[in-house]
Structures are given as structure tokens and as C-alpha cells.
Short mmCIF file of C-alpha atoms and ligand atoms in Angstrom, two decimals:
data_model
loop_
_atom_site.label_atom_id
_atom_site.label_comp_id
_atom_site.label_asym_id
_atom_site.label_seq_id
_atom_site.Cartn_x
_atom_site.Cartn_y
_atom_site.Cartn_z
CA MET E 63 35.57 111.07 139.37
CA THR E 64 32.34 111.24 141.33
CA LYS E 65 31.88 114.10 143.76
CA GLU E 66 30.33 111.91 146.48
CA ARG E 67 32.45 111.90 149.59
CA SER E 68 33.38 108.96 151.82
CA THR E 69 31.02 107.71 154.44
CA ILE E 70 32.60 106.30 157.53
CA GLY E 71 31.56 102.90 158.90
CA SER E 72 31.36 100.71 155.81
CA GLN E 73 31.18 96.97 155.33
CA SER E 74 34.82 97.03 154.14
CA PRO E 75 37.59 95.91 156.46
CA PRO E 76 39.06 97.38 158.58
CA ASN E 77 35.88 98.71 160.19
CA ARG E 78 37.50 100.17 163.29
CA ASN E 79 40.03 102.90 164.01
CA LEU E 80 43.55 101.77 163.18
CA PRO E 81 46.37 102.63 165.61
CA THR E 82 49.19 104.12 163.54
CA SER E 83 52.61 105.35 164.53
CA ALA E 84 53.57 108.83 163.41
CA TYR E 85 55.95 111.71 164.09
CA ALA E 86 54.63 115.07 165.27
CA VAL E 87 55.80 118.48 166.33
CA PHE E 88 54.17 119.43 169.62
CA GLU E 89 54.82 123.17 169.86
CA ALA E 90 56.07 125.99 167.65
CA GLY E 91 59.79 125.62 167.07
CA GLY E 92 59.90 122.32 168.96
CA ASP E 93 61.60 119.10 167.97
CA MET E 94 59.59 116.39 166.28
CA GLY E 95 59.09 113.08 168.06
CA PRO E 96 56.98 109.89 168.06
CA PHE E 97 53.21 110.34 168.31
CA ALA E 98 50.51 107.62 168.31
CA ILE E 99 47.53 108.42 166.08
CA GLU E 100 44.53 106.53 164.73
CA ARG E 101 43.23 106.33 161.18
CA ARG E 102 39.49 106.15 160.56
CA PRO E 103 37.75 102.93 159.47
CA THR E 104 37.89 102.33 155.71
CA GLY E 105 34.67 103.89 154.35
CA GLN E 106 32.89 102.90 151.14
CA ARG E 107 34.95 105.28 149.01
CA ASP E 108 38.11 105.13 151.10
CA VAL E 109 41.55 103.81 150.34
CA LEU E 110 43.78 102.62 153.19
CA ILE E 111 47.41 103.12 152.19
CA ASP E 112 50.61 101.72 153.72
CA ILE E 113 53.02 104.63 153.38
CA ASP E 114 56.45 103.73 152.01
CA PHE E 115 57.92 107.19 151.43
CA CYS E 116 57.14 110.80 152.28
CA GLY E 117 59.03 113.86 151.04
CA VAL E 118 60.09 116.70 153.33
CA CYS E 119 58.71 120.00 151.96
CA HIS E 120 59.65 123.47 153.19
CA THR E 121 55.95 123.87 154.03
CA ASP E 122 56.42 121.18 156.70
CA TYR E 123 59.05 123.41 158.26
CA HIS E 124 56.69 126.40 158.10
CA TYR E 125 54.28 124.34 160.25
CA VAL E 126 57.04 123.34 162.66
CA MET E 127 57.78 127.05 163.14
CA ASN E 128 54.11 128.14 162.96
CA SER E 129 55.21 130.64 160.29
CA TRP E 130 51.62 131.52 159.40
CA GLY E 131 50.16 131.36 162.94
CA ASN E 132 47.62 128.65 162.02
CA ALA E 133 49.33 125.46 163.24
CA ILE E 134 47.21 123.29 165.55
CA TYR E 135 49.59 121.16 167.59
CA PRO E 136 50.46 118.34 167.59
CA VAL E 137 51.04 118.63 163.83
CA VAL E 138 51.90 115.50 161.83
CA PRO E 139 53.32 117.00 158.61
CA GLY E 140 53.95 115.30 155.27
CA HIS E 141 52.13 115.77 151.96
CA GLU E 142 54.39 114.03 149.46
CA ILE E 143 53.10 110.54 150.14
CA VAL E 144 53.74 107.37 148.17
CA GLY E 145 52.65 103.94 149.29
CA ARG E 146 50.72 100.81 148.46
CA VAL E 147 47.01 100.16 148.75
CA ARG E 148 46.31 97.97 151.77
CA ALA E 149 42.49 97.97 151.62
CA ILE E 150 39.72 99.62 149.62
CA GLY E 151 36.10 100.45 150.38
CA ALA E 152 33.31 98.59 148.62
CA ALA E 153 32.61 101.48 146.22
CA VAL E 154 36.23 101.79 145.00
CA THR E 155 36.36 99.81 141.79
CA ASP E 156 39.38 101.28 140.00
CA LEU E 157 42.19 100.55 142.47
CA ALA E 158 43.60 97.22 143.60
CA VAL E 159 45.21 96.08 146.83
CA GLY E 160 49.00 96.30 146.44
CA GLN E 161 48.85 99.05 143.80
CA THR E 162 51.32 101.94 144.12
CA VAL E 163 49.52 105.22 144.79
CA GLY E 164 50.23 108.77 145.90
CA VAL E 165 48.61 111.43 148.06
CA GLY E 166 49.53 115.09 147.86
CA CYS E 167 48.49 118.21 149.75
CA LEU E 168 44.71 117.72 149.55
CA VAL E 169 42.46 115.01 151.02
CA GLY E 170 39.07 116.71 150.69
CA SER E 171 37.15 119.59 149.16
CA CYS E 172 33.51 120.66 149.11
CA GLY E 173 32.82 119.19 145.68
CA HIS E 174 30.28 121.87 144.76
CA CYS E 175 31.95 125.31 144.64
CA GLY E 176 33.04 126.79 141.31
CA ALA E 177 36.65 125.71 141.80
CA CYS E 178 35.71 122.11 142.61
CA LEU E 179 33.33 121.92 139.65
CA ASP E 180 36.19 123.16 137.46
CA GLY E 181 38.51 120.46 138.87
CA GLU E 182 40.60 123.13 140.63
CA GLU E 183 40.14 121.66 144.12
CA SER E 184 43.13 123.47 145.61
CA TYR E 185 41.12 126.70 145.21
CA CYS E 186 38.01 125.24 146.90
CA THR E 187 36.22 128.04 148.75
CA ASP E 188 33.81 125.96 150.82
CA GLY E 189 35.60 123.05 152.48
CA LEU E 190 39.20 122.52 151.44
CA VAL E 191 40.76 119.77 153.58
CA LEU E 192 44.54 119.77 153.55
CA THR E 193 46.42 116.53 154.20
CA TYR E 194 47.46 117.85 157.58
CA ASN E 195 46.39 120.56 160.02
CA SER E 196 42.80 120.76 158.68
CA PRO E 197 39.75 120.18 160.89
CA THR E 198 38.19 116.75 160.28
CA ILE E 199 35.70 114.33 161.81
CA ASP E 200 38.46 111.71 161.82
CA PRO E 201 40.06 110.56 165.09
CA GLY E 202 42.10 113.40 166.59
CA GLY E 203 39.87 116.08 165.04
CA ILE E 204 42.61 117.34 162.77
CA THR E 205 44.12 115.79 159.65
CA TYR E 206 47.44 114.06 160.18
CA GLY E 207 49.89 113.86 157.29
CA GLY E 208 52.36 111.45 155.80
CA PHE E 209 54.99 111.31 158.52
CA SER E 210 53.17 108.14 159.55
CA ARG E 211 52.92 104.46 158.59
CA ARG E 212 49.48 104.56 156.96
CA ILE E 213 46.71 106.91 155.92
CA THR E 214 43.04 106.59 154.96
CA VAL E 215 42.01 108.84 152.07
CA ASP E 216 38.90 109.39 149.93
CA ARG E 217 39.46 107.75 146.52
CA ASP E 218 38.99 111.10 144.74
CA PHE E 219 42.19 112.36 146.37
CA VAL E 220 44.35 109.33 145.60
CA LEU E 221 46.66 109.48 142.57
CA THR E 222 48.11 106.59 140.62
CA LEU E 223 51.84 106.48 139.91
CA PRO E 224 53.36 105.53 136.56
CA ALA E 225 55.04 102.14 137.04
CA THR E 226 58.22 103.41 135.40
CA LEU E 227 58.99 105.94 138.15
CA ASP E 228 61.06 105.11 141.21
CA MET E 229 58.59 105.26 144.13
CA ALA E 230 60.81 107.20 146.54
CA ALA E 231 62.01 109.73 143.96
CA ALA E 232 58.45 110.22 142.68
CA ALA E 233 57.12 111.17 146.14
CA PRO E 234 58.13 114.88 145.83
CA LEU E 235 56.07 115.13 142.65
CA LEU E 236 52.96 115.03 144.85
CA CYS E 237 53.70 118.57 146.09
CA ALA E 238 56.82 120.02 144.45
CA GLY E 239 55.76 118.53 141.11
CA ILE E 240 52.20 119.79 140.95
CA THR E 241 52.97 123.15 142.58
CA THR E 242 55.41 123.95 139.77
CA TYR E 243 53.67 122.11 136.90
CA SER E 244 50.37 123.91 137.49
CA PRO E 245 51.60 127.51 137.01
CA LEU E 246 53.88 126.46 134.14
CA ARG E 247 50.85 125.01 132.37
CA HIS E 248 48.52 127.86 133.37
CA TRP E 249 50.86 130.42 131.79
CA ASN E 250 51.36 128.17 128.73
CA ILE E 251 55.08 127.72 129.15
CA GLY E 252 56.52 125.91 126.15
CA PRO E 253 58.87 126.06 123.18
CA GLY E 254 60.17 129.50 122.30
CA MET E 255 59.69 130.84 125.83
CA HIS E 256 62.47 131.96 128.14
CA ILE E 257 61.70 131.46 131.79
CA GLY E 258 63.47 131.85 135.10
CA ILE E 259 63.23 129.69 138.22
CA ILE E 260 64.15 131.59 141.37
CA GLY E 261 65.57 129.32 144.09
CA LEU E 262 67.08 125.93 143.29
CA GLY E 263 65.58 123.88 146.12
CA GLY E 264 62.94 121.16 146.32
CA LEU E 265 60.38 122.97 144.17
CA GLY E 266 62.93 124.76 142.02
CA HIS E 267 64.88 121.72 140.85
CA VAL E 268 61.69 119.86 139.86
CA ALA E 269 60.48 123.02 138.09
CA VAL E 270 63.65 123.12 135.99
CA LYS E 271 63.09 119.53 134.85
CA ILE E 272 59.41 120.08 134.05
CA ALA E 273 59.95 123.42 132.27
CA ARG E 274 62.71 121.87 130.19
CA ALA E 275 60.45 118.93 129.27
CA LEU E 276 57.76 121.45 128.27
CA GLY E 277 60.28 122.87 125.81
CA ALA E 278 61.14 126.16 127.51
CA ASP E 279 64.59 127.72 127.72
CA VAL E 280 65.34 127.83 131.47
CA THR E 281 67.46 130.20 133.56
CA VAL E 282 68.05 129.39 137.23
CA ILE E 283 68.41 132.39 139.54
CA THR E 284 70.16 131.29 142.70
CA THR E 285 71.83 132.88 145.70
CA THR E 286 74.85 130.63 145.41
CA ASP E 287 77.44 129.99 142.73
CA ARG E 288 77.76 126.48 144.22
CA LYS E 289 74.58 125.39 142.37
CA ARG E 290 75.64 126.52 138.89
CA GLN E 291 76.76 123.08 137.72
CA ASP E 292 73.68 121.40 139.13
CA ALA E 293 71.42 123.94 137.41
CA GLU E 294 72.94 123.00 134.09
CA ARG E 295 72.86 119.26 134.82
CA LEU E 296 69.14 119.57 135.67
CA GLY E 297 68.44 121.17 132.29
CA ALA E 298 68.89 124.92 132.71
CA LYS E 299 70.56 126.75 129.86
CA HIS E 300 71.73 129.66 132.02
CA CYS E 301 72.38 130.31 135.68
CA LEU E 302 72.38 133.73 137.35
CA VAL E 303 73.72 134.35 140.83
CA SER E 304 71.40 137.04 142.18
CA SER E 305 74.20 138.94 143.95
CA ASP E 306 76.11 139.32 140.68
CA GLN E 307 74.81 142.76 139.68
CA ALA E 308 76.58 142.80 136.34
CA ALA E 309 75.15 139.44 135.27
CA MET E 310 71.67 140.40 136.50
CA SER E 311 71.79 143.70 134.57
CA ALA E 312 73.02 141.95 131.44
CA ALA E 313 69.99 139.62 131.65
CA ALA E 314 67.47 142.49 132.00
CA ALA E 315 64.24 142.12 130.00
CA SER E 316 65.21 138.65 128.79
CA LEU E 317 62.53 136.46 130.41
CA ASP E 318 58.84 135.87 129.67
CA PHE E 319 58.05 134.28 133.02
CA LEU E 320 59.57 133.87 136.49
CA LEU E 321 58.60 131.15 138.96
CA ASN E 322 59.57 132.38 142.41
CA THR E 323 60.09 129.56 144.97
CA VAL E 324 61.87 131.61 147.66
CA PRO E 325 60.48 130.58 151.08
CA VAL E 326 61.32 133.73 153.09
CA PRO E 327 60.26 137.41 152.84
CA HIS E 328 62.33 139.15 150.19
CA CYS E 329 62.21 142.18 147.95
CA PHE E 330 61.19 141.57 144.33
CA ASP E 331 63.18 144.48 142.91
CA PRO E 332 66.28 142.48 141.94
CA TYR E 333 64.14 140.00 139.98
CA LEU E 334 61.41 142.02 138.23
CA PRO E 335 63.73 143.80 135.76
CA LEU E 336 64.61 140.35 134.33
CA LEU E 337 61.11 140.21 132.82
CA LYS E 338 60.25 141.44 129.35
CA ARG E 339 57.28 143.75 128.76
CA ASP E 340 54.12 141.93 129.89
CA GLY E 341 56.25 139.34 131.70
CA VAL E 342 54.78 137.51 134.70
CA MET E 343 56.36 136.63 138.04
CA CYS E 344 54.40 133.88 139.78
CA LEU E 345 55.02 133.34 143.49
CA VAL E 346 54.75 129.84 144.85
CA GLY E 347 56.99 130.41 147.86
CA ALA E 348 54.72 130.93 150.85
CA PHE E 349 56.14 133.53 153.20
CA GLY E 350 53.28 135.85 154.15
CA GLN E 351 53.95 139.58 154.10
CA THR E 352 56.52 140.78 151.63
CA PRO E 353 58.76 143.82 151.88
CA SER E 354 57.61 146.66 149.64
CA PHE E 355 58.90 146.86 146.09
CA ASP E 356 59.22 149.57 143.49
CA THR E 357 55.99 149.86 141.49
CA ASN E 358 58.00 151.25 138.58
CA ASN E 359 59.34 147.72 138.19
CA ILE E 360 55.86 146.57 137.20
CA ASN E 361 54.13 149.69 135.78
CA MET E 362 56.83 150.68 133.37
CA GLN E 363 56.77 147.38 131.48
CA ARG E 364 53.20 146.25 132.31
CA ARG E 365 54.58 143.33 134.29
CA THR E 366 52.43 141.13 136.55
CA VAL E 367 53.12 139.71 139.99
CA THR E 368 50.83 136.80 140.77
CA GLY E 369 50.69 133.55 142.74
CA SER E 370 49.65 129.92 142.51
CA PHE E 371 48.56 127.28 145.04
CA ILE E 372 49.28 123.59 144.48
CA GLY E 373 46.92 122.31 141.71
CA GLY E 374 43.76 120.26 141.27
CA LEU E 375 43.48 116.48 141.29
CA ARG E 376 42.95 116.10 137.54
CA GLU E 377 46.02 118.23 136.86
CA THR E 378 48.04 116.33 139.47
CA GLN E 379 47.32 113.06 137.67
CA GLU E 380 48.20 114.76 134.36
CA MET E 381 51.50 115.93 135.89
CA LEU E 382 52.34 112.42 137.17
CA ASP E 383 51.63 110.96 133.74
CA PHE E 384 53.72 113.72 132.11
CA CYS E 385 56.60 112.97 134.49
CA GLY E 386 56.19 109.25 133.76
CA ALA E 387 56.41 109.91 130.02
CA HIS E 388 59.50 112.13 130.44
CA GLY E 389 61.22 110.12 133.18
CA ILE E 390 61.07 113.04 135.61
CA VAL E 391 61.56 112.43 139.33
CA ALA E 392 63.19 114.45 142.10
CA ASP E 393 66.86 114.24 143.07
CA ILE E 394 66.47 112.73 146.50
CA GLU E 395 68.27 111.52 149.57
CA LEU E 396 66.52 108.90 151.69
CA ILE E 397 66.55 109.47 155.43
CA PRO E 398 65.10 107.59 158.39
CA MET E 399 62.19 109.21 160.27
CA GLN E 400 64.41 109.61 163.32
CA ASP E 401 66.63 112.10 161.41
CA ILE E 402 63.83 114.57 160.76
CA ASN E 403 65.03 117.29 163.14
CA LEU E 404 68.46 117.20 161.54
CA ALA E 405 66.73 117.21 158.15
CA PHE E 406 64.95 120.50 158.85
CA ASN E 407 68.24 121.99 159.96
CA ARG E 408 69.80 120.96 156.67
CA LEU E 409 66.83 122.34 154.72
CA ILE E 410 67.10 125.84 156.15
CA THR E 411 70.87 125.96 155.86
CA GLY E 412 70.83 124.98 152.19
CA GLN E 413 72.41 121.55 152.64
CA VAL E 414 69.92 119.47 150.69
CA GLY E 415 70.44 118.21 147.16
CA TYR E 416 67.51 118.53 146.40
CA ARG E 417 64.74 116.78 148.32
CA LEU E 418 64.91 114.69 151.48
CA VAL E 419 62.51 111.75 151.47
CA ILE E 420 61.68 109.73 154.56
CA ASP E 421 61.85 105.96 154.31
CA MET E 422 58.79 105.12 156.39
CA SER E 423 59.97 101.57 157.09
CA SER E 424 62.26 103.26 159.64
CA LEU E 425 59.20 103.96 161.80
CA ALA E 426 57.86 101.06 163.89
CA GLU E 427 54.37 99.77 162.93
P1 NAP S 797 63.55 124.65 149.71
O1 NAP S 797 63.82 123.25 149.27
O2 NAP S 797 64.06 125.12 151.01
O3 NAP S 797 64.04 125.61 148.52
C1 NAP S 797 63.92 126.99 148.57
C2 NAP S 797 65.08 127.63 147.83
O4 NAP S 797 64.91 129.05 147.88
C3 NAP S 797 66.44 127.37 148.42
O5 NAP S 797 67.03 126.18 147.95
C4 NAP S 797 67.25 128.59 147.96
O6 NAP S 797 67.71 128.37 146.64
C5 NAP S 797 66.19 129.68 147.89
N1 NAP S 797 66.29 130.57 149.06
C6 NAP S 797 66.27 130.21 150.37
N2 NAP S 797 66.41 131.30 151.14
C7 NAP S 797 66.52 132.37 150.29
C8 NAP S 797 66.68 133.76 150.49
N3 NAP S 797 66.78 134.28 151.73
N4 NAP S 797 66.73 134.57 149.41
C9 NAP S 797 66.63 134.05 148.15
N5 NAP S 797 66.50 132.72 147.92
C10 NAP S 797 66.43 131.90 148.98
O7 NAP S 797 61.96 124.91 149.77
P2 NAP S 797 60.79 124.24 148.88
O8 NAP S 797 60.35 122.98 149.54
O9 NAP S 797 61.20 124.28 147.49
O10 NAP S 797 59.61 125.30 149.15
C11 NAP S 797 59.73 126.64 148.71
C12 NAP S 797 58.55 127.47 149.18
O11 NAP S 797 57.37 127.04 148.48
C13 NAP S 797 58.20 127.34 150.66
O12 NAP S 797 57.81 128.60 151.16
C14 NAP S 797 57.00 126.40 150.67
O13 NAP S 797 56.18 126.56 151.80
C15 NAP S 797 56.32 126.88 149.41
N6 NAP S 797 55.34 125.96 148.84
C16 NAP S 797 54.26 126.54 148.27
C17 NAP S 797 53.31 125.76 147.66
C18 NAP S 797 52.15 126.40 146.96
O14 NAP S 797 51.18 125.73 146.65
N7 NAP S 797 52.22 127.68 146.64
C19 NAP S 797 53.44 124.37 147.67
C20 NAP S 797 54.59 123.82 148.23
C21 NAP S 797 55.54 124.62 148.82
P3 NAP S 797 69.17 128.89 146.16
O15 NAP S 797 70.14 128.24 147.08
O16 NAP S 797 69.23 128.42 144.76
O17 NAP S 797 69.17 130.40 146.27
ZN1 ZN S 798 54.76 120.86 149.97
#
């Protein structure tokens, strides 16, 4: 992929801003509602996409609540986008109108920092542009995400979807998929390894499927006994309910790796003893400050606590192809855009099995 970025104002149609309907949240903690936005003209290296489906990630809820204090309202969330190419810029030669494509959490990066040169764009240090809530020269001055009917994206940030995957159920792979695949690959998870997934939600349930397909022996660590059967159906060999002290103690020092998807501040002490010597707990849950934890739980067995952020574009395409080859998609429930406020309520009260995906045809053109 070339590192040139799109130039706005090309010969390619459409060469004007495109009015687009969307849903936004207008203030911290507020309800979402209709919001009219515009998409930029299709530049030379741009792809204009009609959005069919967009997953609802817990990160979207963090922006609704301004959990990290950086939301710039109105926010149009949505970074698990699947749709069809409606138009391409003159310099885009490897995509066709009508083709099914995806867009994840990133729509731009500097292209020249060490991370970008390594194909690790999510760690770009000099110009990361997230799919929503990032400053942009596009209309509105801030990126607007996938809770909308269409989006214009630089070709370098557009993924292609394996034809075998259901479009709606594949949408969550664009965030939940890559966010879990990337650390599993980085820490070489594979046959002979015993790993734990903490939290069986949107990220967690996709992580179980991917880790299983990578050949690992998977344990789900959940807060609720209600998810035990699902954990096993999804491919986990074992399921631990974190409040069951006896079961947690019996599983001490049994795991090589823990992927922690918990979205709220929590103490690590119940989980760290599950790791063997030199075991690693990788945080992907994004909750800011964490309560203190007992350093003995890392020192005494040389354990590591680390984190991971999405994944680069090359790895995202690799993940989609891997999921295509293994028939991995999310367990989803389709909802209309108008149900989004109810959807967030369900998300935070644990009533989702396991990813809500918005059918964008429910939103007027
Ligand atoms: P989700 O669907 O709400 O799932 C989170 C799961 O965590 C829940 O299903 C629940 O599983 C568990 N959980 C919830 N509250 C808990 C608590 N108080 N204590 C222990 N476990 C709890 O959320 P998601 O969409 O998977 O997102 C998870 C987190 O990842 C969010 O913070 C999101 O912002 C973050 N994220 C990070 C990245 C990244 O690049 N690092 C990318 C995407 C998302 P059980 O019912 O099984 O306990
Ligand atoms: Zn996400």
C-alpha cells in the first residue's frame, strides 16, 4: 500500500460534499438522535462507501459518557463498518464499485513515523486519525463514524471482506476482531498454550473463537455463571466464575496468557495468580486509572501486565482473511438505528449476546 494520502477535490464523482444522515450524541451522558452530516468529495485515493452494517462497541459507550474526557460533541460513533463501494477515486485501482468492504477504528495516520513504517498504524505517533472524534479537514472538522449511511475513506484504510463471511456478522471483526487477534498474535498464542479471556462480551467472545482457531486451550473468566454454556459453545475448554474463590484457587498458575477485556476499573489481584511464572496479562479494556494491585502478584512469579491498542491495517486484513478461512464471525443481533439508546442500556447491563449490529437501512438516506 502506498503511503500517499488522499487529496480532496479530484476528477472523480462525486466532487462535492455529500449530505449524509447519521446519529450522534450531543452531550456527555445524553441520548443519541438524528444528526445531518456531510462527507467530503471523493478524492483521488478515496473510497466512498454505502454503509450496510455497523457494530456497537463498548468504546462507543465510553464516548457517549465521555469516560476519558476527550469527546468532542456531537460525536457520531461507530468503527465496525461494513458496506459496499459506491464510488472510487481515479487513483484507486484495486477496488470495484459494488465490492463489499470494511472500515475499522482508523481512517488515517502520518505514514512516516516508525510505527507507520512498520505497518503498526494504530501506534502512529505523529497523526493518528481515528474513525470518529479525531480532528480532520473534512466537513464538520471532526471525524464522524459509522452510525451513518455512508463514509469517505482513504483507500489505505479500507479492508476487503472474504466473500464467505456474512456481512453483518463480520462487522464486529473490524474492531473486536483485530483488537483481540493482534495481541494473541503478538504473544504467539498457539497450540500447547493455555490462555484465559477475561470478560465474555463483544471482544471476549470473538477472542475465544480466534484463540481456539489459533490452537490454544481457552479458559473464559466471567462474572456470571449464566455464560458458562456459551463459553463452551464458543470453543472454551474451561469456564471460571471469578467470584468462585475455590475454583479460582484451583486454577492458580495454570495459564500462560490472559486477555483482559473488562471495560471498567477493577483490581487485578483476583486474576494475576492464574498466570504461570513469566505469564502475561494483556489489557485491552480501556478504563483509564486502575485501582492499585499487589506487586507480589507480579514480582514473585516474574509476571507481566501490559496492554494493546487495536492493530495495524496489514494485520487487520490478515485477521479478516484468517476469520474467512476459519469461518469466524461474531454472534450478533441486528437492531435498527432508532434502538441505539436502548442498545447501550443493554450493553452495560450485560444483556447482549454478544454484539449488537445496526442495520443501517433503518436510517433514512
Ligand atoms: P462488552 O461487550 O461490554 O464486554 C465487556 C465484558 O466485560 C462484559 O460482557 C462482562 O463479561 C465483563 N465485565 C463488565 N463489567 C465487569 C466488571 N465490573 N467486572 C468484571 N468484568 C466485567 O465490551 P467490549 O465491546 O467487549 O469492550 C471491552 C472494552 O474494550 C471496553 O473498555 C472498550 O472500550 C475496550 N476496547 C479497547 C480496544 C483497544 O484497542 N484496546 C478496542 C476496542 C474496545 P462477563 O459477563 O463475562 O463478566
Ligand atoms: Zn471498538
